[in-house]
Amino acid sequence: MGNCFCGLGGGKKKKELLQCKKDLLAFADKENCGPIFVRLAWHDSGTYDQRISDFPQRGGANGAIMHEPEMGMGANNGLRKAITYLKPLKEKYPTISWADLIQLASACGIEAMGGPKINMRYGRVDVAGPQDCVGPKSRAGFAGNAGLPDAKPPYGCGASTAAQHLRNVFTKKMGFTDQEIVALSGAHTIGRAFKDRSGTCPFGYSDNGASKYTKSSCVARKDGKAGVGMPGGAAWTKNWLAFDNAYFKDYKANDGDLLWFETDKALHTDPGFQPFFQKYAEDEKAFFADYALAHKKLSELGSKFEGEITL
């Protein structure tokens, strides 16, 4: 696809990005789809391998997830819906690359749900097509899904513990610190898991498949308004459409109707992770500040920039 900003002045680029951001904030708020935008962007970035230097083989935030070789990975089940949401905006703003649009949607999703405004860089170059997608078994030490994280054992990296798995994925492969891993994990304050997608919980689509806090009658938004988008699945927090620090305070030990995997438990039991988990439980402002920095870093992994713009 190449650089989609060729021939455009910096002022026009920024104007289109700002207008697209306005549209995305409104859409995410109306459709309550912020969580799936975040998941889409994370899984585009999550193929990144710092041990590989060449673009696009190194993976990362390059728009490859919209192509079938990556979208077809098991870890990406359910994400076609997010691409469907974004296609009208891609048509409206054709000069914005898919890589930028996916990351912009994620930042807007966080902001629309009451989270921090993330100062993002734009100007990402898209992969040329499906031929530039990374293979599911292309990451050394990982059995599949290009090294995307697993919620439950057995872990594809062969780790014997959840903490080791998190560090294999986020530190060894992607270059994050323990503090950044905990901050990023705090995004589980939003969103849900589905039997029909990850298969990590027994709860599926619709009110019939919903858990206690994911029915259409539930109030999950930060502003207290009605609406959950599509009911169903199970969540890590009661108010899973509100971006706050509830993930660090209201976990399953305090409420058996919430999700809590071994990878979540590791964050408050592993000695390297636990101090940051406790810090964010006590200080939402500190969580927001650290999360914004880690999210920005994640959004730039593996990207190739041309004509950079900051929003």
mmCIF file of C-alpha atoms in Angstrom:
data_model
loop_
_atom_site.group_PDB
_atom_site.id
_atom_site.type_symbol
_atom_site.label_atom_id
_atom_site.label_comp_id
_atom_site.label_asym_id
_atom_site.label_seq_id
_atom_site.Cartn_x
_atom_site.Cartn_y
_atom_site.Cartn_z
ATOM 1 C CA MET A 1 0.000 0.000 0.000
ATOM 2 C CA GLY A 2 2.949 2.268 0.611
ATOM 3 C CA ASN A 3 2.898 5.676 2.213
ATOM 4 C CA CYS A 4 -0.609 7.088 1.920
ATOM 5 C CA PHE A 5 0.402 10.668 2.732
ATOM 6 C CA CYS A 6 2.461 11.268 -0.389
ATOM 7 C CA GLY A 7 1.939 14.690 -1.891
ATOM 8 C CA LEU A 8 -0.052 16.041 1.034
ATOM 9 C CA GLY A 9 1.079 19.014 3.086
ATOM 10 C CA GLY A 10 1.552 18.535 6.796
ATOM 11 C CA GLY A 11 -1.376 20.836 7.560
ATOM 12 C CA LYS A 12 -3.788 18.815 5.449
ATOM 13 C CA LYS A 13 -2.573 15.543 6.938
ATOM 14 C CA LYS A 14 -3.174 16.794 10.447
ATOM 15 C CA LYS A 15 -6.579 18.217 9.573
ATOM 16 C CA GLU A 16 -7.754 14.866 8.207
ATOM 17 C CA LEU A 17 -6.416 12.990 11.211
ATOM 18 C CA LEU A 18 -8.156 15.401 13.585
ATOM 19 C CA GLN A 19 -11.463 15.049 11.732
ATOM 20 C CA CYS A 20 -11.118 11.283 11.704
ATOM 21 C CA LYS A 21 -10.384 11.349 15.420
ATOM 22 C CA LYS A 22 -13.563 13.336 16.011
ATOM 23 C CA ASP A 23 -15.568 10.777 14.040
ATOM 24 C CA LEU A 24 -13.958 7.859 15.882
ATOM 25 C CA LEU A 25 -14.616 9.332 19.326
ATOM 26 C CA ALA A 26 -18.291 9.766 18.445
ATOM 27 C CA PHE A 27 -18.556 6.298 16.892
ATOM 28 C CA ALA A 28 -16.853 4.545 19.818
ATOM 29 C CA ASP A 29 -19.131 6.326 22.260
ATOM 30 C CA LYS A 30 -22.290 5.521 20.283
ATOM 31 C CA GLU A 31 -21.497 1.873 19.542
ATOM 32 C CA ASN A 32 -19.645 1.063 22.786
ATOM 33 C CA CYS A 33 -16.947 -0.551 20.676
ATOM 34 C CA GLY A 34 -13.840 0.930 22.301
ATOM 35 C CA PRO A 35 -12.627 -2.423 23.651
ATOM 36 C CA ILE A 36 -12.552 -4.157 20.270
ATOM 37 C CA PHE A 37 -10.680 -1.195 18.760
ATOM 38 C CA VAL A 38 -8.044 -1.580 21.476
ATOM 39 C CA ARG A 39 -7.763 -5.328 20.895
ATOM 40 C CA LEU A 40 -7.421 -4.832 17.131
ATOM 41 C CA ALA A 41 -4.563 -2.356 17.532
ATOM 42 C CA TRP A 42 -2.794 -4.436 20.151
ATOM 43 C CA HIS A 43 -2.904 -7.521 17.954
ATOM 44 C CA ASP A 44 -1.575 -5.587 14.962
ATOM 45 C CA SER A 45 1.321 -4.349 17.112
ATOM 46 C CA GLY A 46 1.688 -7.642 18.959
ATOM 47 C CA THR A 47 3.397 -9.515 16.140
ATOM 48 C CA TYR A 48 6.476 -7.319 16.643
ATOM 49 C CA ASP A 49 9.755 -9.113 17.299
ATOM 50 C CA GLN A 50 12.680 -6.920 18.366
ATOM 51 C CA ARG A 51 15.059 -9.698 17.321
ATOM 52 C CA ILE A 52 14.183 -9.004 13.657
ATOM 53 C CA SER A 53 15.281 -5.663 12.214
ATOM 54 C CA ASP A 54 13.779 -5.592 8.709
ATOM 55 C CA PHE A 55 10.397 -4.080 7.810
ATOM 56 C CA PRO A 56 7.877 -5.671 7.469
ATOM 57 C CA GLN A 57 9.297 -9.002 8.639
ATOM 58 C CA ARG A 58 9.680 -7.615 12.153
ATOM 59 C CA GLY A 59 5.897 -7.241 12.391
ATOM 60 C CA GLY A 60 4.270 -4.601 14.535
ATOM 61 C CA ALA A 61 1.886 -1.730 13.847
ATOM 62 C CA ASN A 62 1.865 -1.887 10.060
ATOM 63 C CA GLY A 63 -1.761 -2.674 9.172
ATOM 64 C CA ALA A 64 -1.051 -6.304 8.313
ATOM 65 C CA ILE A 65 -3.844 -7.533 10.556
ATOM 66 C CA MET A 66 -6.445 -6.472 7.990
ATOM 67 C CA HIS A 67 -5.115 -9.179 5.651
ATOM 68 C CA GLU A 68 -6.198 -12.783 5.956
ATOM 69 C CA PRO A 69 -2.855 -14.404 6.796
ATOM 70 C CA GLU A 70 -2.821 -12.501 10.107
ATOM 71 C CA MET A 71 -6.556 -12.009 10.629
ATOM 72 C CA GLY A 72 -6.934 -15.785 10.260
ATOM 73 C CA MET A 73 -4.747 -16.542 13.282
ATOM 74 C CA GLY A 74 -6.722 -18.086 16.122
ATOM 75 C CA ALA A 75 -5.738 -15.293 18.511
ATOM 76 C CA ASN A 76 -7.527 -12.817 16.221
ATOM 77 C CA ASN A 77 -10.941 -14.479 16.271
ATOM 78 C CA GLY A 78 -13.705 -11.860 16.295
ATOM 79 C CA LEU A 79 -11.563 -8.969 15.056
ATOM 80 C CA ARG A 80 -13.059 -8.861 11.561
ATOM 81 C CA LYS A 81 -15.917 -6.970 13.184
ATOM 82 C CA ALA A 82 -13.538 -4.141 14.108
ATOM 83 C CA ILE A 83 -12.250 -3.912 10.530
ATOM 84 C CA THR A 84 -15.875 -3.725 9.348
ATOM 85 C CA TYR A 85 -16.428 -0.799 11.710
ATOM 86 C CA LEU A 86 -13.385 1.013 10.319
ATOM 87 C CA LYS A 87 -13.935 0.474 6.588
ATOM 88 C CA PRO A 88 -16.352 3.425 6.136
ATOM 89 C CA LEU A 89 -13.811 5.703 7.812
ATOM 90 C CA LYS A 90 -11.025 4.370 5.599
ATOM 91 C CA GLU A 91 -13.204 5.216 2.586
ATOM 92 C CA LYS A 92 -13.954 8.671 3.989
ATOM 93 C CA TYR A 93 -10.280 9.362 4.762
ATOM 94 C CA PRO A 94 -8.358 7.384 2.105
ATOM 95 C CA THR A 95 -5.110 9.232 2.806
ATOM 96 C CA ILE A 96 -4.906 7.723 6.291
ATOM 97 C CA SER A 97 -3.101 4.388 6.242
ATOM 98 C CA TRP A 98 -4.707 1.325 7.735
ATOM 99 C CA ALA A 99 -1.858 1.143 10.240
ATOM 100 C CA ASP A 100 -2.588 4.692 11.423
ATOM 101 C CA LEU A 101 -6.365 4.234 11.403
ATOM 102 C CA ILE A 102 -6.153 1.099 13.560
ATOM 103 C CA GLN A 103 -3.915 2.794 16.122
ATOM 104 C CA LEU A 104 -5.963 6.005 16.086
ATOM 105 C CA ALA A 105 -9.143 4.005 16.736
ATOM 106 C CA SER A 106 -7.503 2.361 19.733
ATOM 107 C CA ALA A 107 -6.417 5.661 21.278
ATOM 108 C CA CYS A 108 -9.889 7.090 20.649
ATOM 109 C CA GLY A 109 -11.480 4.044 22.238
ATOM 110 C CA ILE A 110 -9.461 4.580 25.415
ATOM 111 C CA GLU A 111 -10.291 8.294 25.497
ATOM 112 C CA ALA A 112 -14.011 7.756 24.779
ATOM 113 C CA MET A 113 -14.256 5.404 27.761
ATOM 114 C CA GLY A 114 -12.788 7.966 30.141
ATOM 115 C CA GLY A 115 -9.152 6.979 29.894
ATOM 116 C CA PRO A 116 -6.125 9.179 29.255
ATOM 117 C CA LYS A 117 -5.539 11.139 26.076
ATOM 118 C CA ILE A 118 -2.571 9.462 24.418
ATOM 119 C CA ASN A 119 -0.147 11.651 22.475
ATOM 120 C CA MET A 120 0.321 9.484 19.407
ATOM 121 C CA ARG A 121 2.558 9.664 16.331
ATOM 122 C CA TYR A 122 1.064 9.120 12.883
ATOM 123 C CA GLY A 123 2.487 8.571 9.423
ATOM 124 C CA ARG A 124 2.786 4.774 9.561
ATOM 125 C CA VAL A 125 3.387 2.975 6.282
ATOM 126 C CA ASP A 126 1.156 0.004 5.499
ATOM 127 C CA VAL A 127 2.429 -3.362 4.395
ATOM 128 C CA ALA A 128 2.150 -3.842 0.631
ATOM 129 C CA GLY A 129 -0.348 -6.692 0.950
ATOM 130 C CA PRO A 130 -0.960 -10.190 2.326
ATOM 131 C CA GLN A 131 2.475 -11.295 1.164
ATOM 132 C CA ASP A 132 3.997 -9.058 3.857
ATOM 133 C CA CYS A 133 2.125 -10.642 6.754
ATOM 134 C CA VAL A 134 4.188 -12.554 9.288
ATOM 135 C CA GLY A 135 3.548 -16.271 9.631
ATOM 136 C CA PRO A 136 1.999 -17.706 12.795
ATOM 137 C CA LYS A 137 5.102 -19.844 13.419
ATOM 138 C CA SER A 138 7.610 -17.168 12.421
ATOM 139 C CA ARG A 139 8.669 -16.167 15.961
ATOM 140 C CA ALA A 140 11.520 -18.167 17.463
ATOM 141 C CA GLY A 141 10.470 -19.808 20.704
ATOM 142 C CA PHE A 142 6.736 -19.474 20.055
ATOM 143 C CA ALA A 143 4.503 -22.230 18.710
ATOM 144 C CA GLY A 144 1.957 -20.038 16.925
ATOM 145 C CA ASN A 145 0.013 -16.777 16.588
ATOM 146 C CA ALA A 146 3.280 -14.929 15.863
ATOM 147 C CA GLY A 147 3.989 -14.836 19.582
ATOM 148 C CA LEU A 148 0.788 -13.117 20.697
ATOM 149 C CA PRO A 149 0.127 -13.794 24.398
ATOM 150 C CA ASP A 150 -1.921 -16.707 25.709
ATOM 151 C CA ALA A 151 -4.415 -16.207 28.538
ATOM 152 C CA LYS A 152 -4.145 -19.767 29.801
ATOM 153 C CA PRO A 153 -1.615 -22.611 29.811
ATOM 154 C CA PRO A 154 -0.192 -24.471 28.035
ATOM 155 C CA TYR A 155 1.708 -21.411 26.867
ATOM 156 C CA GLY A 156 2.923 -21.366 23.289
ATOM 157 C CA CYS A 157 6.370 -20.211 24.354
ATOM 158 C CA GLY A 158 6.829 -23.248 26.588
ATOM 159 C CA ALA A 159 6.856 -21.226 29.804
ATOM 160 C CA SER A 160 6.078 -23.123 32.988
ATOM 161 C CA THR A 161 4.557 -20.100 34.738
ATOM 162 C CA ALA A 162 2.309 -17.224 33.710
ATOM 163 C CA ALA A 163 4.904 -14.648 34.792
ATOM 164 C CA GLN A 164 7.563 -16.275 32.608
ATOM 165 C CA HIS A 165 5.121 -16.330 29.691
ATOM 166 C CA LEU A 166 4.374 -12.616 30.055
ATOM 167 C CA ARG A 167 8.078 -11.798 30.066
ATOM 168 C CA ASN A 168 8.788 -14.073 27.103
ATOM 169 C CA VAL A 169 6.149 -12.258 25.056
ATOM 170 C CA PHE A 170 6.428 -8.688 26.260
ATOM 171 C CA THR A 171 10.083 -8.440 27.283
ATOM 172 C CA LYS A 172 12.055 -10.962 25.239
ATOM 173 C CA LYS A 173 10.050 -10.509 22.037
ATOM 174 C CA MET A 174 8.686 -6.964 22.302
ATOM 175 C CA GLY A 175 11.028 -5.062 24.638
ATOM 176 C CA PHE A 176 8.786 -4.019 27.551
ATOM 177 C CA THR A 177 9.780 -3.700 31.213
ATOM 178 C CA ASP A 178 7.905 -5.257 34.143
ATOM 179 C CA GLN A 179 6.335 -1.883 34.890
ATOM 180 C CA GLU A 180 5.147 -1.482 31.305
ATOM 181 C CA ILE A 181 3.704 -5.006 31.292
ATOM 182 C CA VAL A 182 1.598 -4.236 34.374
ATOM 183 C CA ALA A 183 0.485 -0.872 33.003
ATOM 184 C CA LEU A 184 -0.577 -2.404 29.682
ATOM 185 C CA SER A 185 -2.357 -5.248 31.461
ATOM 186 C CA GLY A 186 -4.481 -2.621 33.159
ATOM 187 C CA ALA A 187 -6.354 -2.269 29.873
ATOM 188 C CA HIS A 188 -8.226 -5.396 30.978
ATOM 189 C CA THR A 189 -10.262 -2.923 32.996
ATOM 190 C CA ILE A 190 -12.253 -2.754 29.737
ATOM 191 C CA GLY A 191 -13.541 -5.428 27.400
ATOM 192 C CA ARG A 192 -14.597 -9.053 27.626
ATOM 193 C CA ALA A 193 -13.655 -12.589 26.642
ATOM 194 C CA PHE A 194 -15.997 -14.871 24.678
ATOM 195 C CA LYS A 195 -16.331 -18.618 24.351
ATOM 196 C CA ASP A 196 -16.821 -18.036 20.614
ATOM 197 C CA ARG A 197 -13.580 -16.040 20.226
ATOM 198 C CA SER A 198 -10.704 -16.895 22.553
ATOM 199 C CA GLY A 199 -12.506 -19.843 24.085
ATOM 200 C CA THR A 200 -11.063 -18.867 27.478
ATOM 201 C CA CYS A 201 -14.428 -18.658 29.261
ATOM 202 C CA PRO A 202 -17.813 -20.424 29.029
ATOM 203 C CA PHE A 203 -19.779 -17.287 28.206
ATOM 204 C CA GLY A 204 -20.920 -16.582 24.656
ATOM 205 C CA TYR A 205 -22.901 -14.098 22.600
ATOM 206 C CA SER A 206 -26.277 -12.543 23.514
ATOM 207 C CA ASP A 207 -28.058 -12.234 26.845
ATOM 208 C CA ASN A 208 -28.441 -16.006 26.947
ATOM 209 C CA GLY A 209 -24.689 -16.405 26.863
ATOM 210 C CA ALA A 210 -23.864 -13.443 29.072
ATOM 211 C CA SER A 211 -22.317 -13.421 32.533
ATOM 212 C CA LYS A 212 -23.598 -11.361 35.462
ATOM 213 C CA TYR A 213 -22.092 -8.075 34.311
ATOM 214 C CA THR A 214 -22.405 -8.350 30.511
ATOM 215 C CA LYS A 215 -26.168 -8.494 29.952
ATOM 216 C CA SER A 216 -27.912 -5.823 27.874
ATOM 217 C CA SER A 217 -29.559 -4.513 31.051
ATOM 218 C CA CYS A 218 -26.200 -3.867 32.766
ATOM 219 C CA VAL A 219 -24.728 -0.410 33.235
ATOM 220 C CA ALA A 220 -21.041 -0.642 32.313
ATOM 221 C CA ARG A 221 -20.212 2.842 30.986
ATOM 222 C CA LYS A 222 -18.267 5.415 32.980
ATOM 223 C CA ASP A 223 -21.038 7.994 32.544
ATOM 224 C CA GLY A 224 -23.681 5.592 33.841
ATOM 225 C CA LYS A 225 -25.672 5.647 30.612
ATOM 226 C CA ALA A 226 -27.441 2.542 29.340
ATOM 227 C CA GLY A 227 -25.985 0.455 26.533
ATOM 228 C CA VAL A 228 -23.364 -2.251 26.253
ATOM 229 C CA GLY A 229 -23.199 -2.695 22.501
ATOM 230 C CA MET A 230 -23.454 -6.441 21.962
ATOM 231 C CA PRO A 231 -24.297 -8.346 25.169
ATOM 232 C CA GLY A 232 -22.456 -11.493 26.169
ATOM 233 C CA GLY A 233 -19.090 -12.820 27.249
ATOM 234 C CA ALA A 234 -17.399 -12.243 30.594
ATOM 235 C CA ALA A 235 -15.398 -9.256 31.853
ATOM 236 C CA TRP A 236 -12.531 -8.561 34.252
ATOM 237 C CA THR A 237 -14.427 -5.660 35.850
ATOM 238 C CA LYS A 238 -18.042 -4.729 36.544
ATOM 239 C CA ASN A 239 -17.876 -1.497 34.544
ATOM 240 C CA TRP A 240 -16.037 -2.900 31.547
ATOM 241 C CA LEU A 241 -16.842 0.097 29.324
ATOM 242 C CA ALA A 242 -15.136 2.473 31.763
ATOM 243 C CA PHE A 243 -11.374 2.953 31.569
ATOM 244 C CA ASP A 244 -10.198 3.296 35.168
ATOM 245 C CA ASN A 245 -8.044 1.401 37.662
ATOM 246 C CA ALA A 246 -10.770 -1.063 38.704
ATOM 247 C CA TYR A 247 -8.760 -3.964 37.233
ATOM 248 C CA PHE A 248 -6.213 -3.500 40.006
ATOM 249 C CA LYS A 249 -8.806 -3.243 42.786
ATOM 250 C CA ASP A 250 -11.881 -5.338 42.002
ATOM 251 C CA TYR A 251 -10.428 -8.581 40.701
ATOM 252 C CA LYS A 252 -11.878 -12.054 41.029
ATOM 253 C CA ALA A 253 -10.578 -12.609 44.556
ATOM 254 C CA ASN A 254 -13.212 -10.065 45.533
ATOM 255 C CA ASP A 255 -15.895 -11.121 43.026
ATOM 256 C CA GLY A 256 -16.263 -14.630 41.639
ATOM 257 C CA ASP A 257 -18.312 -13.430 38.660
ATOM 258 C CA LEU A 258 -15.303 -11.686 37.103
ATOM 259 C CA LEU A 259 -12.620 -13.124 34.832
ATOM 260 C CA TRP A 260 -9.167 -13.704 36.313
ATOM 261 C CA PHE A 261 -6.622 -15.842 34.495
ATOM 262 C CA GLU A 262 -3.228 -17.070 35.646
ATOM 263 C CA THR A 263 -1.646 -14.236 33.657
ATOM 264 C CA ASP A 264 -3.742 -11.757 35.675
ATOM 265 C CA LYS A 265 -2.904 -13.449 38.973
ATOM 266 C CA ALA A 266 0.801 -13.256 38.159
ATOM 267 C CA LEU A 267 0.663 -9.475 38.212
ATOM 268 C CA HIS A 268 -0.138 -9.325 41.918
ATOM 269 C CA THR A 269 1.831 -12.385 43.042
ATOM 270 C CA ASP A 270 5.115 -12.189 41.099
ATOM 271 C CA PRO A 271 7.640 -10.058 43.061
ATOM 272 C CA GLY A 272 8.690 -8.131 39.957
ATOM 273 C CA PHE A 273 5.150 -7.219 38.935
ATOM 274 C CA GLN A 274 3.434 -6.832 42.324
ATOM 275 C CA PRO A 275 4.772 -3.381 43.343
ATOM 276 C CA PHE A 276 3.404 -1.813 40.163
ATOM 277 C CA PHE A 277 0.075 -3.616 40.532
ATOM 278 C CA GLN A 278 -0.258 -2.216 44.043
ATOM 279 C CA LYS A 279 0.801 1.258 42.927
ATOM 280 C CA TYR A 280 -1.905 1.394 40.265
ATOM 281 C CA ALA A 281 -4.537 0.078 42.676
ATOM 282 C CA GLU A 282 -3.770 3.003 44.955
ATOM 283 C CA ASP A 283 -3.181 5.736 42.377
ATOM 284 C CA GLU A 284 -5.329 5.954 39.232
ATOM 285 C CA LYS A 285 -3.505 9.075 38.060
ATOM 286 C CA ALA A 286 -0.190 7.199 38.101
ATOM 287 C CA PHE A 287 -1.783 4.331 36.189
ATOM 288 C CA PHE A 288 -3.152 6.671 33.519
ATOM 289 C CA ALA A 289 0.228 8.376 33.073
ATOM 290 C CA ASP A 290 2.175 5.106 32.798
ATOM 291 C CA TYR A 291 -0.475 3.446 30.658
ATOM 292 C CA ALA A 292 -0.447 6.312 28.134
ATOM 293 C CA LEU A 293 3.324 5.992 27.709
ATOM 294 C CA ALA A 294 3.215 2.201 27.359
ATOM 295 C CA HIS A 295 0.294 2.357 24.919
ATOM 296 C CA LYS A 296 2.167 4.876 22.764
ATOM 297 C CA LYS A 297 5.250 2.642 22.765
ATOM 298 C CA LEU A 298 3.153 -0.381 21.773
ATOM 299 C CA SER A 299 1.507 1.596 18.964
ATOM 300 C CA GLU A 300 4.882 2.350 17.371
ATOM 301 C CA LEU A 301 6.519 -1.077 17.560
ATOM 302 C CA GLY A 302 7.797 -2.167 14.163
ATOM 303 C CA SER A 303 6.248 0.823 12.404
ATOM 304 C CA LYS A 304 7.859 2.588 9.494
ATOM 305 C CA PHE A 305 7.024 6.298 9.572
ATOM 306 C CA GLU A 306 6.939 8.793 6.719
ATOM 307 C CA GLY A 307 5.769 12.362 7.258
ATOM 308 C CA GLU A 308 5.276 12.101 11.011
ATOM 309 C CA ILE A 309 2.458 13.975 12.743
ATOM 310 C CA THR A 310 1.690 14.082 16.459
ATOM 311 C CA LEU A 311 -1.827 14.404 17.834
#
